């Protein structure tokens, strides 16, 4: 008999523990030629803001050793198009939807949450409080990211919590001294789950021209290069909080995903690897099932947090 892969993330039921990382899977439609996206535990969409955003100037993507540096700048279709076109498509496909939202104030997050909830356009919300790319790197000491300050994490989380009953996932940035502090702040403010990690801030320079390789100068590093950092942060946070954790950062195959589950993640998100292998996420679902069978486990919960110490 096939093992039970179903997990629950604070009210969000996922048929398996695999979702995709926001910004690496568009709105799901882009992956239609490759497989049936309803087979994923959930589809997490690109961050949605109230108004459409064009994002940063190119170049916005640079390859680095075992990684990808991006400064997309939250380009997205905006809430109206999401509600009119993207969410209906995902509903038609019977996908479980995690809507990742992004704003500039608690009020903007509240409006996004209310309208998405009212139109039944998601099964859970993920708050992107941690994107590093919207502050211009030339302005020294620009405002700290919301996700870097536990008090503002709590403020934003509380505001959205009071506006919706949808399961609420707070996405954390690794660009802090101790990621457990914002994780605990999110939990105390009513988050149902936390997801981590967003990208690590980085930069790359062309030594011949002495120009930064990204027009934005700095960007966010993702991919296998960040996996050990992400895994350690998931391990730390999973022990610090009581709410479930979604782990991500450099997951490329099922054996990577298993590491995050063993470290304590209840679910995982597959990110940058989808650009290289668009079937990666669905292959990881199958690979986890085969892993459980090989290890004579009948339920994914036997694996979660099972690190042998
Ligand atoms: C091109 C690109 C765009 C991204 N856009 C978003 C975004 O819109 N919102 C968000 O919360 N995270 C965004 N992320 C971060 C990913 O969701 C994820 O946290 C990060 O890439 C780590 O996972 P990975 O190493 O598997 O890619 C983006 C990442 C990449 C590479």
Coordinates of C-alpha atoms and ligand atoms in Angstrom, one line a residue:
X1 CA 0.0 0.0 0.0
X2 CA 1.2 3.5 -0.8
X3 CA 2.3 5.6 2.1
X4 CA 0.2 8.5 3.3
X5 CA 1.7 11.7 2.1
X6 CA -0.9 14.1 3.3
X7 CA 0.1 16.9 5.6
X8 CA -1.7 19.7 7.4
X9 CA -0.3 23.2 7.7
X10 CA -2.4 25.0 10.3
X11 CA -5.7 24.3 8.5
X12 CA -4.3 23.9 5.0
X13 CA -4.5 20.3 3.9
X14 CA -2.0 19.3 1.3
X15 CA -2.2 15.9 -0.5
X16 CA 1.6 15.7 -0.3
X17 CA 4.2 17.9 1.4
X18 CA 5.5 19.5 -1.8
X19 CA 4.7 23.0 -3.0
X20 CA 6.7 25.4 -5.2
X21 CA 8.6 28.5 -4.1
X22 CA 6.9 31.8 -4.9
X23 CA 8.4 33.5 -8.0
X24 CA 9.7 30.4 -9.5
X25 CA 6.5 28.9 -10.8
X26 CA 4.6 31.9 -12.2
X27 CA 0.9 31.4 -11.6
X28 CA 0.9 27.7 -12.5
X29 CA -0.2 28.2 -16.1
X30 CA 3.4 28.3 -17.2
X31 CA 3.9 24.7 -16.1
X32 CA 0.8 23.3 -17.8
X33 CA 2.8 21.7 -20.7
X34 CA 4.8 19.7 -18.2
X35 CA 2.4 18.0 -15.9
X36 CA -0.9 18.2 -14.0
X37 CA -0.2 20.9 -11.4
X38 CA -3.1 19.7 -9.2
X39 CA -0.8 16.7 -8.3
X40 CA 1.3 19.1 -6.2
X41 CA 0.6 19.6 -2.5
X42 CA 0.0 23.2 -3.4
X43 CA 0.9 25.8 -6.0
X44 CA 2.4 28.9 -4.4
X45 CA 2.0 31.8 -6.8
X46 CA 4.4 34.7 -7.6
X47 CA 4.0 37.6 -5.0
X48 CA 0.9 39.6 -5.7
X49 CA 0.7 43.3 -5.0
X50 CA -2.3 45.6 -5.2
X51 CA -1.1 47.2 -8.4
X52 CA 0.8 45.5 -11.2
X53 CA 4.6 46.0 -11.0
X54 CA 7.1 46.1 -13.8
X55 CA 10.0 45.0 -11.6
X56 CA 13.6 46.1 -11.9
X57 CA 15.6 47.0 -15.0
X58 CA 17.6 44.2 -16.6
X59 CA 19.9 42.4 -16.1
X60 CA 17.9 40.8 -13.3
X61 CA 19.3 37.3 -13.2
X62 CA 22.9 36.1 -12.9
X63 CA 24.2 32.6 -12.5
X64 CA 26.8 32.1 -9.7
X65 CA 28.6 28.9 -8.5
X66 CA 25.7 26.5 -7.7
X67 CA 23.3 29.4 -7.4
X68 CA 21.2 32.1 -9.0
X69 CA 21.3 35.8 -8.1
X70 CA 18.1 37.6 -8.9
X71 CA 16.8 41.1 -8.6
X72 CA 13.4 40.7 -10.4
X73 CA 11.9 43.4 -8.1
X74 CA 8.6 41.7 -7.6
X75 CA 7.3 42.0 -11.1
X76 CA 3.7 40.8 -11.1
X77 CA 0.3 41.1 -12.7
X78 CA -1.3 42.8 -9.7
X79 CA -4.4 41.8 -7.7
X80 CA -7.1 42.5 -10.3
X81 CA -5.6 40.3 -12.9
X82 CA -4.8 37.7 -10.3
X83 CA -8.5 37.6 -9.3
X84 CA -9.9 37.8 -12.8
X85 CA -7.6 35.4 -14.6
X86 CA -5.0 33.5 -12.5
X87 CA -7.0 32.3 -9.6
X88 CA -9.9 31.1 -11.8
X89 CA -7.4 29.1 -13.9
X90 CA -5.9 27.4 -10.8
X91 CA -9.4 26.7 -9.4
X92 CA -10.4 25.1 -12.8
X93 CA -7.3 22.9 -12.6
X94 CA -8.3 21.9 -9.0
X95 CA -4.9 23.1 -7.7
X96 CA -4.5 23.9 -4.0
X97 CA -3.5 27.6 -4.0
X98 CA -1.1 29.4 -1.7
X99 CA -1.4 33.1 -2.6
X100 CA 1.9 34.9 -1.8
X101 CA 1.1 38.6 -1.1
X102 CA 3.3 41.7 -1.0
X103 CA 2.5 45.3 0.1
X104 CA 4.0 48.4 1.5
X105 CA 2.0 48.8 4.7
X106 CA -0.2 46.6 6.9
X107 CA -3.2 48.2 5.2
X108 CA -2.1 47.0 1.8
X109 CA -1.6 43.5 3.1
X110 CA -5.0 43.6 4.7
X111 CA -6.7 44.7 1.5
X112 CA -5.0 42.0 -0.5
X113 CA -6.0 39.4 2.1
X114 CA -9.6 40.5 2.3
X115 CA -10.2 40.6 -1.4
X116 CA -8.5 37.2 -2.0
X117 CA -10.5 35.7 0.8
X118 CA -13.8 37.3 -0.4
X119 CA -13.3 35.9 -3.9
X120 CA -12.2 32.5 -2.7
X121 CA -9.0 33.0 -4.7
X122 CA -6.7 31.0 -2.4
X123 CA -6.6 28.2 0.2
X124 CA -3.9 29.9 2.2
X125 CA -2.0 33.1 2.2
X126 CA 1.8 33.5 2.4
X127 CA 3.1 36.9 3.5
X128 CA 6.2 37.9 1.7
X129 CA 7.7 40.2 4.3
X130 CA 11.2 39.5 3.2
X131 CA 12.0 40.5 -0.4
X132 CA 15.4 42.1 -0.5
X133 CA 15.1 43.8 -3.9
X134 CA 12.7 46.7 -3.6
X135 CA 15.2 49.0 -1.8
X136 CA 17.6 50.8 -4.1
X137 CA 21.1 49.6 -3.1
X138 CA 22.5 53.0 -3.9
X139 CA 20.7 54.6 -1.0
X140 CA 22.8 53.6 2.0
X141 CA 21.0 52.2 5.0
X142 CA 17.6 52.0 3.3
X143 CA 14.8 50.9 5.6
X144 CA 15.2 47.4 7.0
X145 CA 13.0 44.8 5.6
X146 CA 9.9 44.1 7.5
X147 CA 10.9 40.5 8.0
X148 CA 14.2 41.6 9.6
X149 CA 12.5 43.2 12.6
X150 CA 10.5 40.9 14.9
X151 CA 8.2 43.8 16.0
X152 CA 7.2 44.6 12.4
X153 CA 6.8 40.9 11.6
X154 CA 4.3 40.8 14.5
X155 CA 2.6 44.0 13.4
X156 CA 2.0 42.9 9.8
X157 CA 1.0 39.4 10.8
X158 CA -1.5 40.6 13.4
X159 CA -3.1 43.0 10.9
X160 CA -3.6 40.2 8.3
X161 CA -4.7 37.7 11.0
X162 CA -7.6 39.9 12.0
X163 CA -8.7 40.4 8.4
X164 CA -9.0 36.7 7.3
X165 CA -9.6 33.2 8.5
X166 CA -7.5 31.7 5.7
X167 CA -4.5 29.8 6.9
X168 CA -1.6 32.3 7.3
X169 CA 2.0 31.5 6.4
X170 CA 4.6 34.1 7.2
X171 CA 7.7 33.9 5.0
X172 CA 11.0 34.6 6.7
X173 CA 14.2 36.2 5.5
X174 CA 17.6 34.6 6.3
X175 CA 19.2 38.0 6.3
X176 CA 19.1 38.3 10.1
X177 CA 21.3 37.3 13.1
X178 CA 18.8 34.9 14.5
X179 CA 15.9 33.7 12.4
X180 CA 14.1 32.2 15.4
X181 CA 13.2 35.7 16.6
X182 CA 11.0 36.7 13.7
X183 CA 9.6 33.1 13.6
X184 CA 8.5 33.4 17.2
X185 CA 7.1 36.9 16.6
X186 CA 5.0 35.5 13.7
X187 CA 3.8 32.6 15.8
X188 CA 2.8 34.9 18.6
X189 CA 0.9 37.2 16.3
X190 CA -1.2 34.4 15.0
X191 CA 0.6 32.8 12.0
X192 CA -0.5 29.3 11.3
X193 CA 2.9 28.4 9.7
X194 CA 6.2 29.9 8.8
X195 CA 8.1 29.4 5.5
X196 CA 11.9 29.8 5.1
X197 CA 14.2 30.7 3.6
X198 CA 13.8 33.6 1.2
X199 CA 16.9 34.5 -0.8
X200 CA 20.2 35.5 0.9
X201 CA 21.4 38.9 -0.1
X202 CA 24.4 38.9 -2.5
X203 CA 26.1 40.6 -5.4
X204 CA 28.4 39.8 -8.3
X205 CA 30.7 42.2 -10.2
X206 CA 32.2 41.9 -13.7
X207 CA 35.9 42.5 -12.9
X208 CA 36.7 43.7 -16.5
X209 CA 34.1 46.4 -16.6
X210 CA 33.8 46.9 -12.8
X211 CA 30.0 47.0 -13.3
X212 CA 27.7 45.0 -11.0
X213 CA 26.3 42.1 -12.9
X214 CA 22.7 43.1 -11.8
X215 CA 21.3 46.5 -12.7
X216 CA 20.0 46.7 -9.1
X217 CA 23.6 46.0 -7.9
X218 CA 22.5 43.6 -5.2
X219 CA 20.1 40.7 -5.4
X220 CA 18.9 37.5 -3.7
X221 CA 20.9 34.3 -3.9
X222 CA 19.0 31.0 -4.3
X223 CA 19.7 27.5 -5.5
X224 CA 22.0 24.7 -4.2
X225 CA 24.5 27.2 -2.9
X226 CA 22.2 28.1 -0.1
X227 CA 20.9 24.7 0.8
X228 CA 23.1 24.0 3.9
X229 CA 22.2 27.4 5.3
X230 CA 18.5 26.9 4.7
X231 CA 18.6 23.4 6.2
X232 CA 20.2 24.7 9.4
X233 CA 17.7 27.5 9.7
X234 CA 14.8 25.1 9.2
X235 CA 16.3 22.9 11.9
X236 CA 16.6 25.8 14.3
X237 CA 13.2 27.2 13.7
X238 CA 11.4 23.9 13.8
X239 CA 12.7 23.4 17.3
X240 CA 11.8 26.9 18.4
X241 CA 8.2 27.2 17.2
X242 CA 5.1 25.0 17.7
X243 CA 3.6 25.9 14.3
X244 CA 4.5 23.9 11.1
X245 CA 7.5 25.0 9.0
X246 CA 7.7 25.0 5.2
X247 CA 11.4 24.5 4.2
X248 CA 13.0 25.7 1.1
X249 CA 16.4 26.8 -0.3
X250 CA 18.2 24.9 -2.9
X251 CA 16.0 21.8 -3.0
X252 CA 16.8 20.0 -6.3
X253 CA 15.6 16.4 -5.8
X254 CA 13.8 14.1 -3.5
X255 CA 16.9 13.4 -1.4
X256 CA 17.3 17.2 -0.7
X257 CA 13.6 17.4 0.2
X258 CA 13.9 14.5 2.6
X259 CA 16.7 16.3 4.4
X260 CA 14.4 19.3 5.1
X261 CA 11.6 17.0 6.3
X262 CA 14.0 15.1 8.6
X263 CA 15.2 18.5 9.9
X264 CA 11.6 19.3 11.0
X265 CA 9.8 20.8 8.0
X266 CA 6.3 19.7 7.6
X267 CA 6.3 20.6 3.9
X268 CA 8.9 21.8 1.4
X269 CA 8.9 24.3 -1.5
X270 CA 10.8 23.7 -4.7
X271 CA 12.3 26.8 -6.2
X272 CA 15.1 27.7 -8.6
X273 CA 15.6 24.1 -9.9
X274 CA 12.3 24.4 -11.8
X275 CA 14.0 26.8 -14.2
X276 CA 16.4 24.0 -15.1
X277 CA 14.0 21.1 -14.8
X278 CA 10.3 22.1 -15.0
X279 CA 9.2 18.7 -13.8
X280 CA 11.4 18.9 -10.6
X281 CA 8.6 19.4 -8.1
X282 CA 6.4 16.5 -9.4
X283 CA 9.5 14.3 -9.6
X284 CA 10.2 15.1 -5.9
X285 CA 6.6 14.1 -4.9
X286 CA 7.3 10.7 -6.5
X287 CA 10.8 10.4 -5.1
X288 CA 9.5 11.1 -1.5
X289 CA 6.9 8.3 -2.0
X290 CA 9.6 5.9 -3.1
X291 CA 11.8 6.9 -0.2
X292 CA 9.1 6.1 2.3
X293 CA 8.5 2.7 0.6
X294 CA 12.2 1.9 0.7
X295 CA 12.4 2.8 4.4
X296 CA 9.2 0.9 5.2
X297 CA 7.4 4.0 6.4
X298 CA 3.6 4.2 5.9
X299 CA 3.1 7.9 6.8
X300 CA 5.1 11.0 5.9
X301 CA 4.8 12.0 9.6
X302 CA 7.3 9.3 10.5
X303 CA 9.9 11.2 8.5
X304 CA 9.1 14.7 9.7
X305 CA 11.6 15.8 12.4
X306 CA 13.2 12.4 12.6
X307 CA 16.8 13.5 12.6
X308 CA 18.9 10.9 14.4
X309 CA 21.1 12.6 17.0
Ligands
LIG1 C1 13.6 34.4 -9.8 C2 13.1 34.3 -8.4 C3 12.0 35.1 -8.1 C4 11.5 35.1 -6.8 N1 10.4 35.8 -6.5 C5 9.8 35.7 -5.2 C6 8.6 36.4 -4.9 O1 8.0 37.0 -5.7 N2 8.1 36.3 -3.6 C7 8.8 35.5 -2.7 O2 8.3 35.4 -1.5 N3 9.9 34.9 -2.9 C8 10.5 34.9 -4.2 N4 11.6 34.2 -4.5 C9 12.3 33.4 -3.4 C10 11.9 31.9 -3.5 O3 10.5 31.8 -3.3 C11 12.7 31.1 -2.5 O4 12.4 31.5 -1.2 C12 14.2 31.1 -2.7 O5 14.5 31.2 -4.1 C13 14.9 29.9 -2.1 O6 14.5 28.7 -2.8 P1 15.3 28.0 -4.0 O7 16.8 28.1 -3.6 O8 14.8 26.6 -4.1 O9 15.1 28.8 -5.2 C14 12.1 34.3 -5.8 C15 13.3 33.5 -6.1 C16 13.7 33.5 -7.5 C17 14.9 32.7 -7.8

